[in-house]
Amino acid sequence: MQQLPHPSLAGFIKSVWVGMPGDTASPASREHILPSGEMHLVFRLRGPEIRIFDDQHPADGLGLGHAVVGGARAGFYAKEVAGTSETVGVQLMPGAALALLGLPANELAGQHTRLEDLWGNSARWMREQLAEAATPAQKMQGSQGILRARLKSTSPSVASPAMVWAAAQLKAGATVRQTVAQSGYSHRQFIRLLSQCVGLPPKQYSRVQRFQRALALLHRGGATGTFSLVNVAQDAGYSDQPHFNREFRQFSGLTPEQYLRAPVVSPNHVPVPAPPFARQAP
């Protein structure tokens, strides 16, 4: 279940969602979370702690607790699927990290951070408040109420409007060169400011957004059966098919063909089998 933000939060969060026990019908115990260039907040209200798997923690994974900030990434990670969990999540807009979390996005990029490390004991209190809400709709409303109250109480710093604009340009397919030229900043200033806004350097952010355009085309075309991988590569902005294949594998851990065969419901969440002898979700 997902909803758009309250108008007072429209410049800070993209959407709010709730996952309830039984929402996933996939038998897979893991899923690849693909890079979107966005940050997110997650509260696991019931069920096991959030657990991810990466190069440093390939077998048993890394437990992250029950309230986590996911920084912007330029690669996938694997997450344990817990069918008994109850979760509230918030997708953040470019520039929101400074206002809501008190740090520029590049200081949180490429990692997961326990929310208690940023908000202290209030993170635990917030999670308890959300757990007491009776319905998914009330949980989403409650999470937004918590964020609105935090904005009012902290006198937040606001990201540069120019960098929020630049992020939107790159997401729409403009080149880094074009966007820098139109921004009025030097190339070095632009790199620093955009990295603080979205978490990733401009070229990396642009590549992730191109990958996202390809995912949208694959997801839409896979539903209708009216597309080819060659056309997807061209329409998304890749130089040729090998270029598309290389970057797709780098960002997702899968080939485009494997992605299309997977039981994908949400474009950025791909159920995958766990390696042999890996820890299984409860």
Tab-separated table of C-alpha atoms in Angstrom, residues 45-165:
chain	number	residue	atom	x	y	z
A	45	LEU	CA	7.395	-2.474	13.205
A	46	ARG	CA	7.018	-6.217	13.720
A	47	GLY	CA	9.078	-9.198	12.713
A	48	PRO	CA	12.852	-9.713	12.530
A	49	GLU	CA	15.323	-6.880	12.184
A	50	ILE	CA	16.223	-5.616	8.726
A	51	ARG	CA	19.072	-7.709	7.291
A	52	ILE	CA	21.103	-7.116	4.145
A	53	PHE	CA	23.760	-9.082	2.283
A	54	ASP	CA	26.710	-7.556	0.458
A	55	ASP	CA	30.359	-8.305	-0.346
A	56	GLN	CA	31.346	-7.858	3.293
A	57	HIS	CA	28.444	-9.945	4.637
A	58	PRO	CA	27.607	-12.515	1.922
A	59	ALA	CA	26.401	-15.446	4.046
A	60	ASP	CA	24.739	-14.487	7.332
A	61	GLY	CA	24.196	-10.864	6.350
A	62	LEU	CA	24.305	-7.709	8.429
A	63	GLY	CA	21.578	-6.952	10.952
A	64	LEU	CA	20.602	-3.290	10.919
A	65	GLY	CA	18.023	-3.076	13.661
A	66	HIS	CA	14.422	-1.969	13.154
A	67	ALA	CA	14.765	1.664	11.979
A	68	VAL	CA	17.158	2.398	9.133
A	69	VAL	CA	18.184	5.102	6.668
A	70	GLY	CA	19.203	3.765	3.266
A	71	GLY	CA	21.627	6.085	1.483
A	72	ALA	CA	21.759	6.611	-2.265
A	73	ARG	CA	23.672	3.860	-4.064
A	74	ALA	CA	25.169	3.114	-7.453
A	75	GLY	CA	24.794	-0.646	-7.101
A	76	PHE	CA	22.404	-3.278	-5.824
A	77	TYR	CA	22.354	-5.014	-2.474
A	78	ALA	CA	20.477	-8.113	-1.338
A	79	LYS	CA	17.871	-7.912	1.414
A	80	GLU	CA	16.304	-10.671	3.411
A	81	VAL	CA	12.596	-11.161	2.704
A	82	ALA	CA	10.642	-11.641	5.899
A	83	GLY	CA	7.054	-12.559	5.096
A	84	THR	CA	5.936	-12.015	8.683
A	85	SER	CA	7.177	-8.444	8.921
A	86	GLU	CA	5.248	-5.187	9.128
A	87	THR	CA	7.087	-2.195	7.698
A	88	VAL	CA	6.581	1.519	7.044
A	89	GLY	CA	8.853	3.152	4.473
A	90	VAL	CA	9.420	6.674	3.189
A	91	GLN	CA	11.180	7.608	-0.063
A	92	LEU	CA	13.032	10.897	0.226
A	93	MET	CA	13.291	13.614	-2.398
A	94	PRO	CA	16.628	15.127	-3.515
A	95	GLY	CA	17.845	17.534	-0.863
A	96	ALA	CA	15.681	16.073	1.912
A	97	ALA	CA	18.528	14.442	3.840
A	98	LEU	CA	19.820	17.734	5.176
A	99	ALA	CA	16.363	18.839	6.307
A	100	LEU	CA	15.126	15.575	7.828
A	101	LEU	CA	18.307	13.837	8.918
A	102	GLY	CA	20.677	16.724	9.587
A	103	LEU	CA	23.394	15.549	7.187
A	104	PRO	CA	24.054	16.091	3.483
A	105	ALA	CA	23.150	13.069	1.377
A	106	ASN	CA	26.733	12.245	0.386
A	107	GLU	CA	27.617	11.518	4.037
A	108	LEU	CA	24.984	8.767	4.092
A	109	ALA	CA	25.513	7.412	0.551
A	110	GLY	CA	26.406	3.813	-0.214
A	111	GLN	CA	25.429	2.518	3.221
A	112	HIS	CA	22.673	1.840	5.699
A	113	THR	CA	22.634	3.870	8.900
A	114	ARG	CA	20.679	3.051	12.030
A	115	LEU	CA	18.177	5.834	12.602
A	116	GLU	CA	19.050	5.913	16.299
A	117	ASP	CA	22.548	7.065	15.317
A	118	LEU	CA	20.969	10.149	13.739
A	119	TRP	CA	17.885	10.825	15.846
A	120	GLY	CA	18.855	9.232	19.149
A	121	ASN	CA	16.146	7.769	21.384
A	122	SER	CA	13.419	9.602	19.453
A	123	ALA	CA	13.831	7.029	16.651
A	124	ARG	CA	12.718	4.264	19.025
A	125	TRP	CA	9.795	6.345	20.259
A	126	MET	CA	8.684	7.028	16.685
A	127	ARG	CA	8.771	3.339	15.834
A	128	GLU	CA	6.665	2.526	18.881
A	129	GLN	CA	4.120	5.180	17.891
A	130	LEU	CA	3.811	3.726	14.400
A	131	ALA	CA	3.463	0.183	15.731
A	132	GLU	CA	0.449	1.270	17.806
A	133	ALA	CA	-1.433	2.612	14.768
A	134	ALA	CA	-4.278	0.255	13.906
A	135	THR	CA	-4.446	0.354	10.102
A	136	PRO	CA	-1.985	0.766	7.222
A	137	ALA	CA	-3.523	4.145	6.396
A	138	GLN	CA	-3.038	5.313	9.980
A	139	LYS	CA	0.565	4.109	9.930
A	140	MET	CA	1.274	6.139	6.781
A	141	GLN	CA	-0.439	9.176	8.258
A	142	GLY	CA	1.512	8.703	11.463
A	143	SER	CA	4.864	8.528	9.694
A	144	GLN	CA	4.118	11.771	7.897
A	145	GLY	CA	2.990	13.411	11.115
A	146	ILE	CA	6.310	12.444	12.705
A	147	LEU	CA	8.258	13.982	9.820
A	148	ARG	CA	6.183	17.180	9.851
A	149	ALA	CA	6.767	17.558	13.584
A	150	ARG	CA	10.478	17.015	13.112
A	151	LEU	CA	10.662	19.709	10.437
A	152	LYS	CA	8.878	22.156	12.724
A	153	SER	CA	11.115	21.417	15.693
A	154	THR	CA	14.541	21.476	14.026
A	155	SER	CA	14.469	24.630	11.825
A	156	PRO	CA	15.894	22.518	8.990
A	157	SER	CA	18.440	23.590	6.422
A	158	VAL	CA	17.040	23.477	2.899
A	159	ALA	CA	18.907	22.179	-0.138
A	160	SER	CA	19.842	24.511	-2.953
A	161	PRO	CA	16.865	24.905	-5.331
A	162	ALA	CA	19.387	24.917	-8.181
A	163	MET	CA	20.564	21.435	-7.232
A	164	VAL	CA	17.031	20.102	-6.856
A	165	TRP	CA	16.411	21.439	-10.371
